[in-house]
CSV table of C-alpha atoms in Angstrom, one decimal:
chain,number,residue,atom,x,y,z
A,114,MET,CA,-37.5,-131.6,-208.3
A,115,ARG,CA,-39.5,-129.1,-206.1
A,116,LYS,CA,-38.2,-126.0,-204.2
A,117,LEU,CA,-39.3,-125.9,-200.7
A,118,ASP,CA,-40.5,-123.2,-198.3
A,119,THR,CA,-39.2,-124.1,-194.8
A,120,VAL,CA,-40.3,-123.5,-191.2
A,121,ILE,CA,-38.4,-121.7,-188.5
A,122,ARG,CA,-39.2,-122.6,-185.0
A,123,ASP,CA,-38.5,-120.0,-182.3
A,124,TYR,CA,-37.4,-121.8,-179.1
A,125,HIS,CA,-36.1,-119.6,-176.4
A,126,TRP,CA,-32.5,-121.0,-176.9
A,127,GLY,CA,-32.4,-119.8,-180.5
A,128,SER,CA,-30.1,-117.1,-182.0
A,129,ARG,CA,-31.3,-113.8,-183.3
A,130,THR,CA,-28.5,-113.6,-186.1
A,131,ALA,CA,-27.5,-117.2,-187.4
A,132,LEU,CA,-30.7,-118.3,-189.3
A,133,ALA,CA,-31.5,-114.7,-190.4
A,134,GLU,CA,-28.1,-114.3,-191.9
A,135,LEU,CA,-28.3,-118.0,-193.5
A,136,LEU,CA,-31.5,-116.8,-195.1
A,137,GLY,CA,-30.4,-113.5,-196.2
A,138,GLU,CA,-33.0,-111.7,-193.8
A,139,PRO,CA,-32.6,-108.7,-191.6
A,140,SER,CA,-30.3,-109.5,-188.6
A,141,PRO,CA,-31.0,-109.5,-185.8
A,142,SER,CA,-34.4,-111.0,-186.1
A,143,PRO,CA,-37.1,-109.8,-183.7
A,144,GLY,CA,-36.9,-112.8,-181.7
A,145,PRO,CA,-34.7,-116.1,-181.1
A,146,GLN,CA,-34.8,-118.4,-184.2
A,147,ALA,CA,-33.7,-121.8,-183.2
A,148,GLU,CA,-34.3,-124.5,-185.7
A,149,LEU,CA,-34.9,-124.5,-189.5
A,150,TRP,CA,-36.8,-127.6,-190.5
A,151,VAL,CA,-36.5,-129.3,-194.0
A,152,GLY,CA,-38.8,-132.3,-194.5
A,153,ALA,CA,-42.1,-133.7,-194.0
A,154,HIS,CA,-42.7,-133.8,-190.3
A,155,PRO,CA,-46.5,-133.4,-189.7
A,156,ASP,CA,-45.9,-130.8,-187.1
A,157,ASP,CA,-44.1,-128.4,-189.5
A,158,PRO,CA,-43.8,-129.8,-193.0
A,159,SER,CA,-41.9,-127.9,-195.7
A,160,ARG,CA,-44.3,-126.7,-198.5
A,161,LEU,CA,-43.7,-126.8,-202.2
A,162,ARG,CA,-42.8,-123.4,-203.5
A,163,GLY,CA,-45.3,-121.8,-205.8
A,164,CYS,CA,-48.4,-123.9,-204.5
A,165,GLY,CA,-48.0,-124.1,-200.7
A,166,VAL,CA,-48.8,-128.0,-200.6
A,167,PRO,CA,-47.4,-129.5,-197.6
A,168,LEU,CA,-44.6,-132.0,-198.3
A,169,ASP,CA,-46.2,-134.7,-196.2
A,170,ARG,CA,-49.4,-134.2,-198.1
A,171,TYR,CA,-47.5,-134.3,-201.5
A,172,LEU,CA,-45.8,-137.6,-200.6
A,173,ALA,CA,-49.0,-139.3,-199.4
A,174,ALA,CA,-50.7,-138.6,-202.7
A,175,ASN,CA,-48.0,-140.8,-204.6
A,176,PRO,CA,-45.7,-142.6,-202.0
A,177,ALA,CA,-44.5,-145.3,-204.3
A,178,GLY,CA,-43.5,-142.9,-207.1
A,179,LEU,CA,-42.0,-140.2,-205.0
A,180,LEU,CA,-40.4,-142.3,-202.3
A,181,GLY,CA,-39.6,-145.3,-204.4
A,182,PRO,CA,-40.5,-148.8,-203.7
A,183,ARG,CA,-37.6,-149.8,-201.5
A,184,CYS,CA,-38.1,-146.8,-199.1
A,185,LEU,CA,-41.8,-147.3,-199.0
A,186,ALA,CA,-41.5,-151.0,-198.2
A,187,GLU,CA,-38.9,-150.2,-195.4
A,188,PHE,CA,-40.3,-147.1,-193.8
A,189,GLY,CA,-44.0,-146.8,-194.9
A,190,PRO,CA,-45.5,-143.8,-196.7
A,191,ARG,CA,-43.5,-141.0,-195.1
A,192,LEU,CA,-40.1,-139.3,-195.6
A,193,PRO,CA,-38.0,-141.3,-193.2
A,194,PHE,CA,-35.6,-138.4,-192.1
A,195,LEU,CA,-35.8,-134.8,-191.1
A,196,LEU,CA,-33.1,-132.3,-191.8
A,197,LYS,CA,-32.5,-129.2,-189.6
A,198,VAL,CA,-30.4,-126.3,-189.0
A,199,LEU,CA,-29.7,-125.6,-185.3
A,200,ALA,CA,-28.8,-122.2,-184.2
A,201,VAL,CA,-27.9,-122.6,-180.4
A,202,ASP,CA,-27.4,-119.5,-178.4
A,203,ALA,CA,-28.2,-121.2,-174.8
A,204,PRO,CA,-28.1,-124.7,-173.6
A,205,LEU,CA,-30.8,-127.3,-174.6
A,206,SER,CA,-32.1,-129.7,-172.4
A,207,LEU,CA,-30.3,-132.9,-171.2
A,208,GLN,CA,-32.0,-135.7,-173.0
A,209,VAL,CA,-32.2,-139.0,-174.5
A,210,HIS,CA,-33.9,-140.7,-177.4
A,211,PRO,CA,-35.3,-144.2,-177.6
A,212,ASP,CA,-34.5,-146.9,-180.0
A,213,ARG,CA,-36.9,-148.5,-182.3
A,214,GLU,CA,-38.2,-151.3,-179.9
A,215,GLN,CA,-38.5,-148.7,-177.0
A,216,ALA,CA,-40.3,-146.3,-179.2
A,217,VAL,CA,-43.0,-148.8,-180.3
A,218,ALA,CA,-43.6,-149.9,-176.6
A,219,GLY,CA,-43.4,-146.3,-175.4
A,220,HIS,CA,-45.8,-145.0,-178.1
A,221,ALA,CA,-48.3,-147.8,-177.1
A,222,GLY,CA,-48.1,-147.4,-173.3
A,223,ARG,CA,-46.2,-144.2,-172.2
A,224,GLY,CA,-47.5,-141.6,-174.4
A,225,TYR,CA,-44.3,-141.3,-176.6
A,226,ARG,CA,-45.0,-138.8,-179.6
A,227,ASP,CA,-44.6,-141.6,-182.3
A,228,ASP,CA,-43.1,-145.2,-182.5
A,229,ARG,CA,-39.8,-144.3,-184.2
A,230,ALA,CA,-36.3,-144.1,-182.9
A,231,LYS,CA,-34.5,-140.8,-183.1
A,232,PRO,CA,-30.8,-141.3,-183.7
A,233,GLU,CA,-29.1,-138.1,-185.2
A,234,VAL,CA,-26.0,-136.7,-186.6
A,235,LEU,CA,-25.0,-133.1,-186.3
A,236,VAL,CA,-22.3,-131.4,-188.5
A,237,ALA,CA,-20.8,-128.1,-187.2
A,238,LEU,CA,-21.1,-125.0,-189.3
A,239,THR,CA,-19.4,-122.9,-186.6
A,240,GLU,CA,-17.5,-124.0,-183.6
A,241,PHE,CA,-20.1,-126.1,-181.8
A,242,THR,CA,-20.0,-127.1,-178.0
A,243,THR,CA,-22.1,-130.0,-176.9
A,244,MET,CA,-22.1,-132.8,-174.4
A,245,SER,CA,-22.5,-136.5,-175.5
A,246,GLY,CA,-22.2,-139.8,-174.0
A,247,PHE,CA,-20.6,-140.9,-170.6
A,248,ARG,CA,-17.1,-140.0,-170.1
A,249,ALA,CA,-14.5,-142.9,-169.0
A,250,PRO,CA,-15.0,-143.6,-165.4
A,251,ALA,CA,-11.4,-143.0,-164.5
A,252,ASP,CA,-11.4,-139.7,-166.1
A,253,THR,CA,-14.7,-138.6,-164.4
A,254,VAL,CA,-13.3,-139.6,-161.1
A,255,ALA,CA,-10.2,-137.5,-161.6
A,256,LEU,CA,-12.3,-134.6,-162.6
A,257,LEU,CA,-14.6,-134.8,-159.5
A,258,ASP,CA,-11.5,-135.0,-157.2
A,259,ARG,CA,-10.3,-131.9,-158.6
A,260,LEU,CA,-13.7,-130.2,-158.4
A,261,ASP,CA,-13.5,-131.0,-154.7
A,262,VAL,CA,-17.0,-130.9,-153.7
A,263,PRO,CA,-17.8,-133.1,-150.7
A,264,GLY,CA,-21.5,-133.6,-151.6
A,265,LEU,CA,-20.4,-135.3,-154.6
A,266,ALA,CA,-19.0,-138.4,-152.6
A,267,PRO,CA,-22.0,-140.8,-153.4
A,268,VAL,CA,-21.8,-139.9,-157.2
A,269,ARG,CA,-18.0,-140.3,-157.1
A,270,ALA,CA,-18.2,-143.6,-155.5
A,271,ALA,CA,-20.7,-144.9,-157.9
A,272,VAL,CA,-18.5,-144.0,-160.9
A,273,ALA,CA,-15.4,-145.4,-159.4
A,274,ALA,CA,-17.3,-148.6,-158.9
A,275,GLY,CA,-18.3,-148.6,-162.7
A,276,GLU,CA,-21.9,-148.0,-161.9
A,277,VAL,CA,-22.4,-145.1,-164.2
A,278,GLY,CA,-26.1,-145.6,-164.3
A,279,GLY,CA,-26.3,-145.6,-160.6
A,280,ALA,CA,-24.3,-142.2,-160.6
A,281,LEU,CA,-26.7,-140.7,-163.0
A,282,ARG,CA,-29.7,-141.8,-160.8
A,283,LEU,CA,-28.0,-140.3,-157.8
A,284,ALA,CA,-27.4,-137.1,-159.6
A,285,LEU,CA,-30.9,-136.6,-160.9
A,286,THR,CA,-32.8,-137.9,-157.9
A,287,GLY,CA,-30.5,-137.1,-154.9
A,288,THR,CA,-29.1,-133.7,-155.6
A,289,THR,CA,-30.3,-130.6,-153.7
A,290,GLY,CA,-30.2,-127.0,-155.0
A,291,GLY,CA,-27.6,-126.3,-152.6
A,292,LEU,CA,-25.3,-129.0,-154.0
A,293,VAL,CA,-25.9,-127.6,-157.5
A,294,ALA,CA,-25.0,-124.3,-156.3
A,295,GLU,CA,-21.7,-125.7,-154.8
A,296,VAL,CA,-20.9,-127.4,-158.0
A,297,ALA,CA,-21.4,-124.2,-160.0
A,298,SER,CA,-19.2,-122.2,-157.8
A,299,ALA,CA,-16.4,-124.9,-158.1
A,300,LEU,CA,-16.3,-125.2,-161.9
A,301,GLY,CA,-13.7,-122.4,-162.1
A,302,ARG,CA,-11.2,-124.9,-160.5
A,303,VAL,CA,-11.5,-127.3,-163.4
A,304,PRO,CA,-10.9,-125.8,-166.9
A,305,GLU,CA,-12.1,-129.0,-168.5
A,306,LEU,CA,-15.6,-128.3,-167.1
A,307,ALA,CA,-15.8,-124.8,-168.3
A,308,HIS,CA,-18.7,-125.7,-170.8
A,309,LEU,CA,-20.9,-126.3,-167.8
A,310,ALA,CA,-20.7,-122.6,-166.5
A,311,GLU,CA,-23.5,-121.6,-168.8
A,312,PRO,CA,-26.0,-124.2,-168.0
A,313,ALA,CA,-25.4,-123.7,-164.4
A,314,ARG,CA,-26.2,-120.0,-164.8
A,315,THR,CA,-29.2,-120.7,-167.0
A,316,TYR,CA,-30.7,-123.3,-164.8
A,317,PRO,CA,-29.6,-122.6,-161.2
A,318,GLY,CA,-30.4,-125.5,-158.8
A,319,ASP,CA,-31.1,-128.0,-161.7
A,320,PRO,CA,-29.8,-131.5,-160.9
A,321,GLY,CA,-28.9,-131.8,-164.8
A,322,VAL,CA,-25.9,-129.7,-163.8
A,323,VAL,CA,-24.7,-132.4,-161.6
A,324,ALA,CA,-25.6,-135.1,-164.1
A,325,ALA,CA,-23.6,-133.3,-166.9
A,326,LEU,CA,-20.4,-133.6,-164.8
A,327,LEU,CA,-20.5,-137.4,-165.9
A,328,LEU,CA,-20.7,-136.6,-169.8
A,329,ASN,CA,-18.1,-136.0,-172.5
A,330,GLY,CA,-17.7,-132.1,-173.3
A,331,VAL,CA,-17.2,-131.8,-177.0
A,332,VAL,CA,-16.0,-128.8,-179.1
A,333,LEU,CA,-16.6,-129.5,-182.7
A,334,ARG,CA,-14.6,-127.6,-185.4
A,335,PRO,CA,-16.5,-126.6,-188.5
A,336,GLY,CA,-16.9,-129.7,-190.6
A,337,GLN,CA,-16.8,-132.1,-187.8
A,338,ALA,CA,-19.8,-134.0,-186.7
A,339,VAL,CA,-21.1,-135.9,-183.5
A,340,TYR,CA,-23.4,-139.0,-184.0
A,341,VAL,CA,-25.9,-139.4,-181.2
A,342,GLY,CA,-27.2,-143.0,-181.1
A,343,PRO,CA,-30.4,-144.1,-179.2
A,344,GLY,CA,-30.2,-143.9,-175.4
A,345,VAL,CA,-27.0,-141.7,-175.5
A,346,PRO,CA,-27.4,-138.7,-173.1
A,347,HIS,CA,-26.6,-135.4,-174.7
A,348,ALA,CA,-27.1,-131.7,-174.5
A,349,HIS,CA,-26.1,-129.1,-177.2
A,350,LEU,CA,-24.8,-125.9,-175.6
A,351,ARG,CA,-23.7,-123.4,-178.2
A,352,GLY,CA,-23.0,-123.1,-182.0
A,353,VAL,CA,-24.7,-123.5,-185.4
A,354,GLY,CA,-24.9,-126.9,-187.0
A,355,VAL,CA,-26.8,-128.9,-189.7
A,356,GLU,CA,-28.5,-132.0,-188.0
A,357,LEU,CA,-30.0,-135.0,-189.7
A,358,MET,CA,-32.3,-137.5,-187.9
A,359,VAL,CA,-35.1,-140.0,-188.2
A,360,ASN,CA,-38.3,-138.2,-188.7
A,361,SER,CA,-39.5,-138.5,-185.1
A,362,ASP,CA,-40.1,-136.1,-182.2
A,363,ASN,CA,-39.4,-138.7,-179.3
A,364,VAL,CA,-37.5,-136.7,-176.6
A,365,LEU,CA,-37.0,-137.7,-173.1
A,366,ARG,CA,-35.6,-135.0,-170.9
A,367,ALA,CA,-33.6,-135.4,-167.7
A,368,GLY,CA,-32.9,-131.9,-166.8
A,369,LEU,CA,-31.4,-128.4,-167.9
A,370,THR,CA,-35.1,-127.3,-169.2
A,371,THR,CA,-38.1,-125.8,-168.1
A,372,LYS,CA,-40.0,-128.4,-170.0
A,373,GLU,CA,-41.5,-131.7,-168.5
A,374,VAL,CA,-38.8,-133.9,-167.2
A,375,ASP,CA,-39.3,-137.7,-166.9
A,376,VAL,CA,-36.2,-139.0,-164.9
A,377,ALA,CA,-37.7,-142.5,-164.5
A,378,ALA,CA,-38.1,-142.7,-168.3
A,379,VAL,CA,-34.7,-141.6,-169.1
A,380,LEU,CA,-33.1,-144.0,-166.5
A,381,SER,CA,-35.2,-146.8,-168.1
A,382,ILE,CA,-33.5,-146.4,-171.7
A,383,VAL,CA,-30.3,-144.6,-171.0
A,384,ASP,CA,-27.1,-146.1,-172.8
A,385,THR,CA,-24.5,-146.3,-170.0
A,386,ARG,CA,-21.7,-147.3,-172.1
A,387,THR,CA,-18.7,-145.1,-171.5
A,388,GLY,CA,-15.9,-143.6,-173.8
A,389,PRO,CA,-15.3,-140.8,-175.9
A,390,ALA,CA,-18.0,-139.1,-177.8
A,391,HIS,CA,-18.7,-140.4,-181.2
A,392,VAL,CA,-17.1,-137.6,-183.4
A,393,LEU,CA,-16.8,-138.0,-187.1
A,394,ASP,CA,-14.5,-136.0,-189.4
A,395,GLY,CA,-16.4,-137.3,-192.5
A,396,GLU,CA,-15.1,-139.3,-195.4
A,397,VAL,CA,-13.9,-137.1,-198.4
A,398,ASP,CA,-14.4,-138.2,-201.9
A,399,GLY,CA,-13.8,-135.1,-204.1
A,400,PRO,CA,-16.6,-132.7,-203.8
A,401,LEU,CA,-18.5,-135.1,-201.5
A,402,ARG,CA,-17.9,-135.5,-197.7
A,403,THR,CA,-19.8,-138.3,-196.1
A,404,TYR,CA,-20.8,-138.8,-192.4
A,405,PRO,CA,-21.5,-142.5,-192.1
A,406,THR,CA,-24.0,-143.8,-189.5
A,407,PRO,CA,-25.4,-147.2,-189.1
A,408,ASP,CA,-29.0,-145.9,-189.5
A,409,PRO,CA,-31.0,-147.1,-192.6
A,410,GLU,CA,-33.2,-144.0,-192.5
A,411,PHE,CA,-30.7,-141.4,-193.4
A,412,ARG,CA,-27.3,-140.6,-194.7
A,413,LEU,CA,-25.7,-137.1,-194.6
A,414,HIS,CA,-23.1,-135.5,-197.1
A,415,GLU,CA,-21.5,-132.2,-197.4
A,416,VAL,CA,-21.7,-131.2,-201.0
A,417,ARG,CA,-19.5,-128.7,-203.1
A,418,PRO,CA,-19.8,-127.9,-206.8
A,419,GLY,CA,-19.0,-130.7,-209.1
A,420,ALA,CA,-20.8,-133.4,-206.9
A,421,VAL,CA,-23.0,-136.1,-208.4
A,422,LEU,CA,-25.9,-137.2,-206.1
A,423,ALA,CA,-26.7,-140.8,-206.9
A,424,GLY,CA,-30.2,-141.6,-207.6
A,425,GLY,CA,-32.7,-143.8,-205.7
A,426,GLY,CA,-35.1,-143.0,-202.9
A,427,PRO,CA,-36.2,-139.5,-201.7
A,428,GLN,CA,-33.5,-136.8,-201.1
A,429,VAL,CA,-33.2,-133.3,-199.8
A,430,LEU,CA,-30.5,-130.8,-200.6
A,431,LEU,CA,-30.1,-127.6,-198.6
A,432,CYS,CA,-27.7,-124.8,-199.7
A,433,VAL,CA,-25.9,-123.3,-196.7
A,434,ASN,CA,-23.9,-120.6,-198.4
A,435,GLY,CA,-23.2,-119.2,-201.9
A,436,SER,CA,-25.4,-120.3,-204.7
A,437,LEU,CA,-25.9,-123.6,-206.6
A,438,VAL,CA,-27.7,-125.2,-209.5
A,439,VAL,CA,-29.0,-128.8,-209.5
A,440,ARG,CA,-29.6,-130.6,-212.6
A,441,ARG,CA,-31.3,-134.0,-213.2
A,442,GLY,CA,-32.4,-135.0,-216.7
A,443,GLY,CA,-34.0,-131.9,-218.2
A,444,ASP,CA,-35.0,-130.3,-214.9
A,445,GLU,CA,-32.9,-127.6,-213.3
A,446,VAL,CA,-33.2,-125.8,-209.8
A,447,GLY,CA,-31.2,-122.8,-208.6
A,448,LEU,CA,-30.5,-122.6,-204.8
A,449,ALA,CA,-29.4,-119.6,-202.8
A,450,SER,CA,-28.2,-119.7,-199.2
A,451,GLY,CA,-31.0,-121.3,-197.0
A,452,GLU,CA,-32.9,-122.7,-199.8
A,453,SER,CA,-33.6,-126.3,-200.4
A,454,VAL,CA,-35.0,-128.6,-202.9
A,455,PHE,CA,-36.8,-132.1,-202.6
A,456,LEU,CA,-35.6,-134.6,-205.1
A,457,PRO,CA,-38.2,-137.5,-205.6
A,458,HIS,CA,-37.1,-141.0,-206.1
A,459,ASP,CA,-35.3,-141.4,-209.5
A,460,GLU,CA,-32.6,-143.8,-210.6
A,461,ALA,CA,-31.0,-141.0,-212.6
A,462,ALA,CA,-28.2,-139.0,-210.8
A,463,ALA,CA,-28.2,-135.1,-210.2
A,464,GLN,CA,-25.3,-132.9,-210.7
A,465,VAL,CA,-24.5,-130.0,-208.7
A,466,ALA,CA,-22.8,-126.8,-210.1
A,467,GLY,CA,-22.1,-123.1,-209.0
A,468,GLU,CA,-20.2,-121.6,-206.1
A,469,GLY,CA,-21.5,-122.6,-202.7
A,470,ARG,CA,-22.1,-125.4,-200.3
A,471,ALA,CA,-24.8,-127.7,-199.4
A,472,PHE,CA,-26.0,-130.6,-197.3
A,473,TRP,CA,-27.5,-133.6,-198.9
A,474,ALA,CA,-29.8,-135.9,-197.0
A,475,ALA,CA,-30.9,-139.4,-198.5
A,476,VAL,CA,-31.9,-142.8,-197.3
A,477,ASN,CA,-29.3,-145.3,-196.4
A,478,LEU,CA,-30.8,-148.6,-197.5
A,479,GLY,CA,-27.4,-150.2,-197.8
A,480,ALA,CA,-26.6,-149.7,-194.1
């Protein structure tokens, strides 16, 4: 087992308090701190404490021994998942991620960052507000009627006809700044759309505000999770959460951002299925709480003292409060809040003791 030094990314939407407090550092921080990365992504890999070796380079030196034969055969010589803590103080972009087939084609022909899908699951540490997936058409029509903005008539008609993809296209390509302003001023009439007030203020005139009218607004309680599969449109708005995903950086943005937007690419892969967001309460088994997803690359568990972490494949454990001790064989590692450890492939189980709480990321080859 090897303790890790991790990387913080300082995007503008980050918090000046959440990650600083998690790490026991001075708060507020000098600038926004958005994401704590725990893993081996080549852009910002964690490093082995004490020697500074990047985790991706460490794994490349002995992939079979550190990842295990099954993980290596299935995913190649890399850690297949990336664990993050997100500290969201301002809205993130409206975005989608490709599935595996789309990622392979996009990497070859459209400049995608890599050839991997990017499904993800996020567990709320605080109350967490997000948007995920298309709302049921009848519910969206009812909300648009209460909003009562005449310029939305074409979007409403498309939704009423069950053409949610067409409604998204109209919202993103046929929306003027004036219509966005009308929508923003009308949001107070519909309490269920109150979560859109901040995106509308942050990105005035952005067509993503109109597109967001089509999506489920979700407020997660601490401990609840949302799963975002390939093609599902989503945008995180506020809160702190632990997120686990495939080790990829394939993001296609539709709006609510100052970064590059590729509406055509979004429309080509968006999942137009409708219904409630995929919210998970987790499956509790003693000191473990599991958030099941269909993805073989990862599985996520909340861990309390007394938990036994089954062996097999590479694993990462991140302490989010208190202090813990992880033991496997004759090895022992102590973790304080914000600290993490990499557990290489080993069939032996690890035991967690102490007084704290952690999140355990592992592969899910039984999926």
